[in-house]
XYZ file of C-alpha atoms in Angstrom:
727
model
C 100.685 137.911 -118.328
C 98.562 137.735 -121.470
C 99.397 135.579 -124.474
C 101.183 137.342 -127.296
C 99.014 137.508 -130.405
C 100.560 135.992 -133.584
C 101.566 138.384 -136.325
C 99.993 138.150 -139.778
C 102.688 135.781 -141.138
C 102.482 133.537 -138.075
C 98.690 133.575 -138.313
C 98.635 132.255 -141.864
C 101.323 129.683 -140.990
C 99.134 128.487 -138.123
C 96.099 128.216 -140.417
C 98.197 126.273 -142.936
C 99.397 123.825 -140.251
C 95.851 123.306 -138.984
C 94.646 122.658 -142.539
C 97.384 120.067 -142.997
C 96.313 118.363 -139.786
C 92.736 118.231 -141.082
C 93.632 117.088 -144.592
C 96.612 114.779 -144.143
C 94.861 111.868 -142.417
C 92.917 111.193 -145.598
C 95.944 111.629 -147.825
C 98.988 110.478 -145.893
C 97.320 108.154 -143.364
C 99.951 108.623 -140.673
C 98.371 105.811 -138.694
C 99.652 103.300 -141.266
C 103.217 102.310 -140.439
C 105.602 102.772 -143.346
C 109.349 102.094 -143.441
C 112.039 102.337 -146.123
C 115.294 100.406 -146.592
C 118.091 101.029 -149.114
C 120.877 98.789 -150.398
C 122.923 98.292 -153.581
C 121.239 101.237 -155.340
C 117.771 99.784 -154.691
C 115.083 100.595 -152.163
C 112.237 98.780 -150.437
C 109.214 100.442 -148.862
C 107.073 98.405 -146.476
C 103.588 99.564 -145.537
C 101.557 97.648 -142.906
C 97.886 98.098 -143.780
C 96.421 95.471 -141.479
C 97.546 92.652 -139.207
C 97.694 90.243 -142.157
C 98.076 92.618 -145.122
C 101.430 94.150 -146.108
C 102.033 96.493 -149.060
C 105.561 96.570 -150.540
C 107.416 98.473 -153.235
C 110.805 97.765 -154.815
C 112.598 100.233 -157.056
C 115.865 101.899 -158.006
C 117.375 104.983 -156.403
C 116.353 106.684 -153.185
C 112.671 105.819 -153.417
C 109.544 107.752 -152.403
C 108.862 109.558 -149.147
C 107.446 107.444 -146.346
C 104.907 110.020 -145.214
C 102.762 109.176 -148.219
C 101.032 105.903 -149.157
C 102.542 103.594 -151.739
C 101.005 104.413 -155.094
C 98.367 102.110 -156.557
C 96.979 101.446 -160.024
C 93.331 101.786 -160.974
C 92.883 98.092 -160.213
C 92.929 98.879 -156.492
C 89.874 100.642 -155.067
C 90.311 104.363 -154.511
C 88.195 107.360 -153.595
C 86.913 107.741 -157.151
C 85.142 104.414 -156.704
C 83.893 105.219 -153.208
C 80.224 105.357 -154.179
C 77.335 103.439 -152.598
C 77.307 100.792 -155.321
C 80.978 99.848 -154.840
C 82.007 97.683 -151.876
C 85.722 97.727 -151.126
C 88.149 99.037 -148.525
C 89.971 102.347 -148.945
C 90.446 103.270 -145.283
C 93.078 100.877 -143.963
C 93.951 102.105 -140.465
C 97.004 99.980 -139.883
C 97.509 96.833 -137.821
C 96.234 96.481 -134.265
C 99.813 95.785 -133.206
C 103.032 96.999 -134.830
C 106.663 97.053 -133.794
C 109.915 97.904 -135.525
C 112.455 95.774 -133.698
C 115.384 97.144 -135.657
C 117.833 95.381 -137.966
C 115.035 94.939 -140.504
C 112.612 93.008 -138.293
C 109.016 94.243 -138.404
C 106.038 92.657 -136.686
C 102.281 93.016 -136.716
C 100.007 90.854 -134.602
C 99.958 88.149 -137.320
C 103.055 88.629 -139.509
C 106.773 89.057 -138.975
C 108.961 90.410 -141.757
C 112.687 89.764 -141.605
C 114.380 92.107 -144.061
C 118.003 91.581 -144.994
C 119.163 95.183 -145.013
C 122.182 94.260 -147.129
C 120.236 92.977 -150.145
C 116.537 93.737 -149.346
C 115.438 90.097 -149.299
C 112.161 89.806 -147.340
C 111.252 86.699 -145.363
C 107.555 86.488 -144.472
C 106.579 84.554 -141.342
C 103.044 83.719 -140.228
C 103.056 84.151 -136.447
C 99.604 82.591 -136.085
C 100.928 79.222 -137.335
C 103.827 78.621 -134.977
C 106.036 81.107 -136.825
C 105.637 79.310 -140.136
C 107.991 80.700 -142.788
C 105.831 81.300 -145.839
C 108.436 82.515 -148.325
C 111.459 84.700 -148.910
C 111.095 87.251 -151.713
C 113.990 88.985 -153.432
C 114.108 91.551 -156.248
C 115.340 90.552 -159.681
C 117.041 92.858 -162.206
C 115.560 96.124 -160.918
C 117.939 97.979 -163.235
C 116.375 96.395 -166.336
C 113.128 97.103 -168.194
C 111.882 93.547 -167.611
C 112.352 93.106 -163.896
C 110.827 90.874 -161.300
C 110.708 88.924 -158.076
C 111.941 85.483 -157.055
C 110.387 83.729 -154.075
C 111.141 80.478 -152.300
C 108.532 77.719 -152.197
C 108.138 74.104 -151.189
C 107.360 71.301 -153.597
C 103.975 70.615 -151.984
C 102.479 74.020 -152.790
C 99.662 74.437 -155.303
C 99.107 77.666 -157.229
C 95.716 79.194 -158.072
C 94.411 82.425 -159.613
C 96.159 84.644 -162.194
C 93.151 85.065 -164.500
C 92.593 82.865 -167.530
C 94.910 81.155 -169.978
C 93.879 78.100 -171.996
C 96.685 75.601 -171.551
C 95.737 72.071 -172.560
C 92.620 70.691 -174.302
C 90.637 68.182 -172.278
C 92.324 69.060 -168.957
C 90.386 70.410 -165.993
C 93.433 70.508 -163.674
C 93.363 73.911 -162.005
C 96.895 74.048 -160.582
C 99.565 76.356 -162.063
C 102.292 74.314 -160.347
C 104.849 73.127 -162.925
C 103.604 75.578 -165.562
C 104.451 78.982 -166.992
C 101.715 81.623 -167.028
C 102.221 84.408 -169.547
C 100.311 86.543 -172.021
C 101.007 88.179 -175.351
C 103.407 90.966 -176.283
C 101.689 93.382 -173.908
C 99.752 90.972 -171.679
C 96.070 90.470 -172.490
C 95.647 88.760 -175.843
C 93.399 86.526 -177.932
C 95.191 83.409 -179.056
C 94.449 80.301 -181.071
C 93.473 77.246 -179.048
C 92.189 73.829 -180.098
C 90.500 75.011 -183.299
C 89.170 78.255 -181.862
C 90.460 81.464 -180.321
C 90.390 82.133 -176.604
C 91.133 85.029 -174.315
C 94.271 85.216 -172.200
C 93.523 87.712 -169.444
C 96.041 88.513 -166.746
C 94.607 89.108 -163.277
C 97.725 89.185 -161.081
C 96.426 87.589 -157.890
C 98.272 84.397 -156.926
C 97.488 81.970 -154.125
C 100.229 79.621 -152.866
C 98.644 76.813 -150.872
C 99.542 73.623 -149.058
C 96.086 72.547 -148.021
C 97.124 69.783 -145.662
C 99.011 72.187 -143.381
C 97.193 75.436 -144.230
C 100.540 76.810 -145.320
C 99.079 79.519 -147.509
C 99.482 83.112 -148.560
C 98.411 85.288 -151.478
C 100.187 87.952 -153.477
C 98.472 90.649 -155.536
C 100.866 92.238 -158.014
C 99.599 95.786 -158.539
C 101.126 96.147 -161.987
C 99.289 96.910 -165.226
C 102.067 95.759 -167.567
C 102.805 92.366 -169.063
C 103.671 89.646 -166.529
C 105.348 86.282 -166.853
C 104.988 83.793 -163.989
C 107.207 80.694 -163.820
C 106.308 77.831 -161.463
C 108.427 75.127 -163.098
C 110.920 74.955 -160.216
C 110.040 73.022 -157.069
C 112.133 75.332 -154.876
C 111.179 78.784 -156.127
C 108.783 80.714 -158.323
C 109.495 83.792 -160.397
C 107.478 86.658 -161.834
C 108.824 89.201 -164.334
C 107.146 92.362 -165.570
C 107.601 95.755 -167.155
C 107.187 99.016 -165.233
C 109.491 101.294 -163.257
C 108.633 99.975 -159.785
C 107.349 96.648 -158.446
C 104.402 97.105 -156.099
C 102.598 94.210 -154.506
C 100.514 93.120 -151.540
C 101.197 90.097 -149.366
C 98.179 88.546 -147.640
C 98.410 85.933 -144.903
C 95.545 84.243 -143.160
C 94.089 81.008 -141.850
C 92.777 79.663 -145.168
C 91.819 80.371 -148.769
C 88.546 81.918 -147.698
C 90.320 84.594 -145.677
C 92.892 85.250 -148.407
C 90.256 85.774 -151.099
C 88.276 88.048 -148.794
C 91.363 90.235 -148.250
C 91.967 90.390 -152.002
C 88.333 91.330 -152.702
C 88.592 94.176 -150.194
C 91.473 95.578 -152.246
C 89.907 95.346 -155.714
C 86.195 95.447 -154.886
C 83.216 93.148 -154.548
C 81.126 92.348 -157.639
C 77.903 94.211 -158.255
C 74.767 92.067 -158.210
C 73.776 91.479 -161.846
C 70.215 92.345 -162.840
C 68.075 89.324 -161.994
C 67.292 88.683 -165.661
C 70.977 87.944 -166.263
C 70.587 84.693 -164.322
C 68.242 83.334 -166.991
C 68.793 82.091 -170.549
C 70.154 84.550 -173.106
C 70.286 83.449 -176.744
C 72.875 84.828 -179.124
C 74.591 84.265 -182.436
C 76.804 86.079 -184.901
C 74.369 87.346 -185.770
C 70.665 88.137 -186.087
C 70.140 89.994 -189.343
C 66.888 91.693 -188.319
C 64.021 91.663 -185.818
C 62.258 88.958 -187.801
C 65.089 86.459 -187.284
C 65.160 87.186 -183.562
C 61.390 86.803 -183.279
C 61.477 83.512 -185.173
C 63.934 82.138 -182.569
C 61.779 83.455 -179.742
C 58.576 81.989 -181.185
C 59.922 78.449 -181.369
C 61.482 78.681 -177.890
C 58.104 79.713 -176.496
C 56.363 77.019 -178.521
C 58.655 74.419 -176.922
C 57.984 75.929 -173.446
C 61.498 77.265 -172.797
C 61.856 80.121 -170.326
C 64.171 82.751 -171.806
C 65.190 86.191 -170.576
C 67.030 87.891 -173.383
C 68.730 88.084 -176.743
C 72.187 89.382 -177.544
C 72.606 91.347 -180.772
C 75.950 91.163 -182.540
C 77.318 93.820 -184.886
C 74.425 93.551 -187.372
C 72.320 95.753 -185.063
C 74.288 98.845 -186.120
C 74.560 97.869 -189.780
C 77.449 95.410 -189.795
C 80.910 95.832 -191.246
C 82.637 96.265 -194.584
C 85.868 94.285 -194.591
C 88.999 96.415 -195.043
C 86.930 99.425 -196.091
C 86.628 102.966 -194.748
C 82.864 102.599 -195.261
C 82.375 100.096 -192.443
C 79.590 100.813 -189.938
C 81.800 99.696 -187.054
C 81.665 102.351 -184.342
C 78.432 104.038 -185.299
C 76.710 102.664 -182.185
C 73.438 103.616 -183.838
C 70.585 101.318 -184.831
C 70.334 100.083 -188.410
C 66.703 101.107 -188.683
C 66.246 99.387 -192.048
C 66.683 95.944 -190.518
C 65.876 96.905 -186.916
C 63.116 99.503 -187.371
C 61.549 101.489 -184.535
C 63.911 100.293 -181.768
C 62.103 102.031 -178.864
C 58.806 100.353 -179.677
C 60.357 96.945 -180.376
C 62.523 96.892 -177.231
C 59.525 97.993 -175.175
C 57.278 95.333 -176.724
C 59.842 92.581 -176.126
C 60.144 93.641 -172.490
C 56.486 94.233 -171.660
C 54.767 91.536 -173.690
C 57.421 88.823 -173.916
C 59.605 89.316 -170.839
C 62.706 89.708 -173.025
C 65.722 91.957 -172.490
C 68.264 93.118 -175.061
C 72.058 93.237 -174.841
C 74.078 95.037 -177.544
C 77.627 94.571 -178.720
C 80.016 97.504 -179.018
C 83.634 97.722 -180.065
C 86.325 100.372 -179.759
C 86.929 100.793 -183.509
C 85.360 103.503 -185.692
C 85.120 103.433 -189.489
C 86.936 106.350 -191.109
C 84.022 107.572 -193.222
C 81.549 107.722 -190.345
C 80.601 111.126 -188.917
C 81.447 109.659 -185.513
C 85.072 109.305 -186.645
C 85.263 112.982 -187.564
C 83.632 114.016 -184.308
C 85.961 111.932 -182.166
C 89.001 113.018 -184.157
C 88.147 116.701 -183.742
C 87.801 116.207 -179.994
C 91.105 114.342 -179.747
C 89.371 111.179 -178.544
C 90.995 108.677 -180.906
C 94.251 106.825 -180.247
C 97.066 108.871 -181.807
C 99.887 107.812 -184.096
C 102.293 108.203 -181.193
C 102.645 110.133 -177.964
C 102.758 113.850 -178.704
C 101.024 113.511 -182.068
C 97.631 115.077 -182.834
C 97.001 112.698 -185.719
C 94.849 109.605 -185.072
C 96.389 106.268 -185.873
C 94.797 104.795 -189.003
C 94.145 101.122 -188.280
C 94.629 99.202 -191.511
C 95.694 95.755 -192.585
C 99.271 96.996 -192.838
C 99.609 97.531 -189.095
C 97.308 94.810 -187.789
C 97.508 92.166 -190.567
C 93.736 92.001 -190.119
C 91.141 94.586 -191.130
C 88.126 92.258 -190.983
C 86.063 95.013 -189.341
C 87.047 97.744 -191.808
C 89.522 100.628 -191.565
C 89.591 103.645 -189.300
C 90.573 104.592 -185.786
C 90.267 103.374 -182.214
C 88.414 105.113 -179.409
C 90.779 106.028 -176.586
C 88.910 104.733 -173.560
C 91.938 105.478 -171.377
C 90.813 109.113 -171.695
C 88.033 109.494 -169.110
C 86.620 112.547 -170.891
C 86.307 110.453 -174.039
C 84.552 107.665 -172.134
C 82.127 110.136 -170.577
C 81.385 111.799 -173.907
C 80.792 108.534 -175.755
C 78.489 107.256 -173.027
C 76.485 110.474 -172.839
C 76.069 110.921 -176.587
C 75.748 107.293 -177.700
C 75.231 104.617 -175.061
C 72.838 106.498 -172.794
C 70.223 106.802 -175.529
C 70.322 103.008 -175.889
C 69.829 102.612 -172.136
C 66.920 105.045 -172.292
C 65.316 102.863 -174.959
C 65.531 99.888 -172.590
C 68.807 98.085 -173.430
C 69.956 96.336 -170.225
C 73.276 94.759 -171.180
C 76.497 95.949 -172.813
C 78.871 93.615 -174.639
C 82.374 95.139 -174.819
C 84.080 93.084 -177.494
C 87.694 93.036 -178.712
C 88.850 94.857 -175.578
C 92.318 93.318 -175.155
C 92.473 95.446 -177.406
C 92.566 92.768 -180.110
C 93.910 95.022 -182.846
C 96.124 97.890 -181.799
C 98.670 100.173 -183.444
C 101.802 98.515 -182.093
C 100.766 95.007 -183.158
C 102.797 95.119 -186.375
C 103.993 98.742 -186.366
C 106.349 99.055 -183.374
C 106.705 102.323 -181.467
C 103.285 103.523 -182.560
C 100.159 104.310 -180.591
C 99.628 107.258 -178.293
C 96.957 106.974 -175.606
C 95.911 109.309 -172.825
C 97.410 106.599 -170.587
C 100.724 106.721 -172.491
C 102.326 104.104 -174.732
C 100.796 100.814 -175.814
C 102.411 99.136 -172.821
C 100.992 101.765 -170.472
C 97.475 101.471 -171.862
C 97.035 97.921 -173.101
C 95.996 95.945 -170.025
C 94.014 98.777 -168.456
C 92.142 99.653 -171.685
C 89.087 97.431 -171.187
C 89.051 98.218 -167.459
C 88.597 101.925 -168.185
C 86.028 101.205 -170.890
C 83.982 99.227 -168.351
C 84.471 101.801 -165.602
C 83.208 104.486 -167.965
C 79.935 102.580 -168.403
C 79.516 102.258 -164.641
C 80.199 105.956 -164.140
C 77.709 106.775 -166.882
C 74.994 104.828 -165.064
C 75.754 106.766 -161.872
C 75.947 110.124 -163.628
C 72.551 109.660 -165.283
C 70.879 108.170 -162.215
C 69.949 104.950 -164.018
C 68.035 102.707 -161.611
C 68.871 99.488 -163.451
C 72.157 97.974 -162.256
C 74.791 97.924 -165.014
C 75.774 94.627 -166.592
C 78.748 94.418 -168.932
C 79.894 91.252 -170.697
C 83.561 91.586 -171.543
C 86.183 89.471 -173.282
C 89.061 91.157 -171.495
C 89.776 93.281 -168.470
C 91.853 93.547 -165.321
C 91.545 92.992 -161.601
C 88.659 95.037 -160.213
C 86.318 95.129 -163.218
C 83.765 93.198 -161.159
C 83.086 96.235 -158.980
C 81.633 97.994 -162.042
C 79.192 95.213 -162.956
C 81.363 93.253 -165.388
C 81.210 89.579 -166.290
C 83.603 87.833 -168.660
C 83.377 85.184 -171.312
C 86.243 83.104 -172.627
C 86.362 84.142 -176.285
C 85.653 82.519 -179.648
C 85.942 78.986 -178.349
C 85.811 75.883 -180.575
C 82.804 73.532 -180.482
C 84.826 70.785 -178.828
C 84.243 69.145 -175.485
C 88.009 69.220 -174.922
C 87.749 73.028 -175.087
C 84.856 72.974 -172.627
C 87.031 71.031 -170.174
C 89.775 73.662 -170.448
C 87.173 76.395 -170.014
C 85.998 74.715 -166.791
C 89.556 74.877 -165.436
C 89.730 78.590 -166.231
C 86.461 79.220 -164.419
C 88.138 78.010 -161.232
C 91.065 80.410 -161.653
C 88.676 83.238 -162.464
C 86.742 82.563 -159.266
C 89.976 82.958 -157.300
C 90.698 86.084 -159.364
C 87.472 87.758 -158.263
C 85.489 87.175 -161.472
C 82.340 85.434 -160.234
C 80.341 85.782 -163.449
C 82.139 83.898 -166.178
C 80.895 81.923 -169.138
C 81.541 80.657 -172.645
C 79.830 80.643 -176.005
C 77.667 77.647 -175.073
C 78.025 75.049 -177.826
C 81.128 76.795 -179.137
C 81.623 79.706 -181.527
C 83.656 77.839 -184.167
C 82.049 74.587 -185.244
C 85.345 72.692 -185.447
C 83.893 69.431 -184.227
C 85.707 66.398 -182.836
C 82.577 64.276 -182.329
C 78.811 64.267 -182.673
C 77.334 67.793 -182.823
C 74.168 67.059 -180.865
C 75.991 65.181 -178.114
C 78.538 67.985 -177.810
C 75.841 70.642 -177.604
C 73.704 68.722 -175.083
C 76.619 68.252 -172.670
C 77.841 71.827 -173.096
C 74.357 73.247 -172.673
C 73.925 71.266 -169.429
C 77.211 72.731 -168.186
C 76.281 76.273 -169.211
C 72.889 76.126 -167.549
C 74.543 75.013 -164.326
C 77.522 77.381 -164.179
C 77.566 80.222 -166.741
C 76.221 83.696 -165.925
C 74.718 84.663 -168.213
C 73.881 81.298 -169.772
C 74.383 82.234 -173.409
C 74.450 79.901 -176.443
C 76.386 81.568 -179.260
C 77.784 80.525 -182.633
C 79.280 82.055 -185.770
C 76.332 81.924 -188.171
C 76.961 84.375 -190.992
C 75.798 81.666 -193.412
C 72.436 81.371 -191.613
C 72.991 77.620 -191.727
C 73.795 76.840 -188.067
C 71.647 76.647 -184.976
C 72.418 77.466 -181.378
C 69.035 77.984 -179.692
C 68.452 74.987 -177.366
C 65.141 74.032 -178.982
C 66.841 73.558 -182.381
C 70.037 71.645 -181.604
C 71.001 68.901 -179.182
C 68.558 66.738 -177.264
C 65.377 68.806 -176.848
C 64.057 67.171 -173.674
C 67.468 67.326 -171.989
C 67.923 70.977 -172.923
C 64.463 71.857 -171.628
C 64.999 70.065 -168.323
C 68.415 71.683 -167.819
C 66.922 75.106 -168.574
C 64.151 74.564 -166.058
C 66.621 73.374 -163.414
C 68.571 76.596 -163.925
C 65.428 78.656 -163.449
C 64.464 76.672 -160.368
C 67.838 77.534 -158.841
C 67.720 81.272 -159.643
C 66.584 82.317 -156.125
C 69.497 80.387 -154.622
C 72.108 81.724 -157.067
C 70.658 85.239 -156.796
C 71.117 85.048 -153.022
C 74.743 83.999 -153.608
C 75.179 87.082 -155.794
C 74.046 89.280 -152.919
C 76.480 87.563 -150.551
C 79.241 88.095 -153.113
C 78.382 91.800 -153.180
C 78.086 92.199 -149.411
C 80.846 89.918 -148.155
C 83.075 89.112 -151.137
C 82.160 85.402 -151.101
C 82.594 83.463 -154.366
C 79.493 82.381 -156.275
C 80.964 79.228 -157.841
C 84.217 78.308 -156.104
C 86.346 75.214 -156.652
C 86.011 72.470 -154.064
C 89.432 73.307 -152.626
C 88.059 76.669 -151.507
C 85.820 75.021 -148.904
C 87.726 71.734 -148.477
C 91.295 72.978 -148.416
C 92.557 70.173 -146.166
C 91.278 67.449 -148.538
C 94.140 66.305 -150.786
C 91.662 64.783 -153.251
C 90.359 68.193 -154.355
C 93.569 70.239 -154.485
C 93.827 69.940 -158.278
C 90.191 69.155 -159.027
C 88.502 71.260 -161.696
C 85.885 68.768 -162.935
C 83.665 69.337 -159.912
C 82.542 72.710 -158.584
C 80.625 74.195 -155.728
C 77.677 76.472 -156.314
C 77.889 78.642 -153.237
C 78.526 76.685 -150.069
C 75.729 74.139 -150.365
C 75.596 72.602 -153.854
C 78.193 70.441 -155.605
C 77.992 69.630 -159.325
C 80.211 67.467 -161.525
C 80.880 68.431 -165.126
C 80.620 66.155 -168.163
C 82.778 66.853 -171.220
C 83.481 63.582 -172.950
C 81.950 62.001 -176.059
C 80.384 58.606 -175.480
C 80.225 59.046 -171.721
C 77.032 58.015 -169.912
C 78.237 57.827 -166.315
C 81.099 59.110 -164.205
C 82.593 58.816 -160.749
C 81.898 61.709 -158.387
C 83.964 62.652 -155.358
C 82.041 63.788 -152.280
C 84.074 65.534 -149.557
C 83.520 64.633 -145.925
C 79.976 65.284 -144.792
C 76.448 64.179 -145.566
C 75.174 64.828 -149.079
C 71.761 64.513 -150.728
C 71.583 63.387 -154.363
C 69.520 66.106 -156.036
C 67.964 63.739 -158.558
C 67.107 60.801 -156.262
C 67.012 62.274 -152.725
C 69.451 59.540 -151.694
C 71.332 60.413 -148.494
C 75.086 59.719 -148.626
C 77.343 59.817 -145.575
C 80.818 60.542 -146.852
C 84.162 60.504 -145.142
C 85.621 61.714 -148.429
C 84.567 59.035 -150.917
C 84.281 58.449 -154.643
C 80.763 57.505 -155.665
C 81.151 55.193 -158.648
C 79.145 55.070 -161.868
C 76.850 58.007 -161.263
C 74.448 58.152 -164.232
C 74.509 61.181 -166.509
C 71.230 60.254 -168.177
C 68.045 59.827 -166.148
C 64.900 58.683 -167.907
C 66.708 59.327 -171.177
C 67.562 62.933 -170.279
C 71.098 64.245 -169.845
C 71.761 65.960 -166.527
C 74.854 66.779 -164.494
C 75.375 64.980 -161.184
C 74.240 67.395 -158.450
C 74.382 67.122 -154.655
C 73.224 69.303 -151.754
C 74.849 69.484 -148.340
C 72.671 68.123 -145.582
C 70.942 70.945 -143.732
C 71.285 73.415 -146.611
C 68.445 75.798 -147.367
C 68.065 76.032 -151.151
C 65.369 78.535 -152.132
C 63.740 77.520 -155.430
C 61.513 79.092 -158.049
C 58.451 77.217 -159.222
C 58.881 76.462 -162.926
C 56.364 74.886 -165.290
C 55.176 75.197 -168.898
C 53.901 78.727 -168.230
C 57.170 80.137 -166.839
C 58.745 82.430 -169.408
C 61.488 84.325 -167.560
C 63.480 84.822 -164.358
C 61.085 87.465 -163.066
C 58.285 84.918 -162.729
C 56.359 86.206 -165.734
């Protein structure tokens, strides 16, 4: 008997089913186990992505279908980012072992979840550590706008990550235990600190660690709204946030190294910065013309300093007009009166002097500029409110600050806007030879809802919808522009704000308009540790401080800070507010000259080593400058230590941030160490080395040690070395 042929309707149904079979694996990922539980009007979805990686969602009502993945924000890698330059994981295939044992018990090879089906509490157990109970998580106030999670903890746990928040001057303690971590009204914010203003940037990755027992797990909260984390209780921690659902990842693993690797797979590895970014970049607010820049360069060369670039503040496009519609803010076009013939000058600086140029840009546009009219006509400015066609007019009335002028704000949450602005404005600067982009004020610092509630309409939605993802999308737009135009140079963006995942687009961060105080430097050093855990490997400060609110001798402050910056900051960038043209920040003009020169040359010597670390960060997600606890988790002495840092796996440096200090004690974890400055060999079982000198032959230098057996590639540096490329 022959087979009966399908009729026309059956034929098309068959084709449709076959197409679903071909398409669904990339959309639904049926191989990832996904279960849903409901109780008390709430739901919980559990998605096992890997043996030690679980994705969860809490919400109200019946919840989503389980044949589709849990939704993610832009912070998590997705197919749009799946280009050769981005390293992350978007193809989770599920755990190697999975079983649903019923009654709310789920197991992978490494993790067991015990879900109370009556109230949706989730107990997480690490099977690889003798069934160690890591925590029990329960939902909090899911019916309210500001909802959250509460999780059990033990008193011994330390807490790392969560981005940057300046907490206490003079403190390098890196532990969030006993503290509250929160941002501004919408999350990311600039706030006053110790005589300056510093960035508070939420990156919602938290590590809970008991180093002595390797009782550790990490949680990434995939939420773009404002968060508030409370670790003041010794028995539980709490996080609260806005947003309709609560989506988060739980990561278990043997140690901090494994946890950070899992997190970096979710949000992406950092791009390798252009090699020149590992050198010295000199900046101030700001160079008035080419002549001022060249004067700084001439004296640096005269004093035999290698230098790789200059950063131009807002004077390059003509500056601003306070509280005026006539401001030049947003023109993103050279002021050719003070910076004539940019193509020739940028080319000459590059070819004949080995110098690169980085330019500032902001998201605000003066109302009387033709760019404002163009963007308004295209609908690319932030609107008065959702549904309105009228741009919001940023004035002193709604921001209490119109220092930059008056006008509108570019809506970078609109991808079409970001593409247009890059293609018509930024790309011409790249074509001229600009190699760095400084995205300033990206919290955003001034925004419609700051003092005018219920205003502001973005492509992303309300102010709350857009605020914390604003700078992320701005940065992503630059990366996409580089790809779209086939630019060979890797993108490098220096940002004051952002979100988890900006590193995969080539972004670094700096800590804001910091005060010229060593107590602020100490707090900055603590934040660098949290940023390393948060996936931000390239992090720095305005070396020497932006606001000259001194608490001691200027030259001593600058010399210590410059030594720190040359050791740890990428890029290493002195910067100061200098509108009066009465302050100095170039290292040949302030501080101890011989110390500054030696610290600059040490940085350049180490560029091959640090550059190799950058490639490992890109390939494997390893941190460039981790805290000691990252590699010495079992050592109780380093659990809260922020005043010493690793550079990769093989170098250890101790910071100095104290007036009148000439020596300090240095802790060396177990192992054999070589004193960089003396070649002394030190066998350590975990010892404090007392009275290590900070001045050698009259020159200030940070204590520095290499692990025995380490291979540290170096660059030869002498009086003729002028940049990182060996010119």
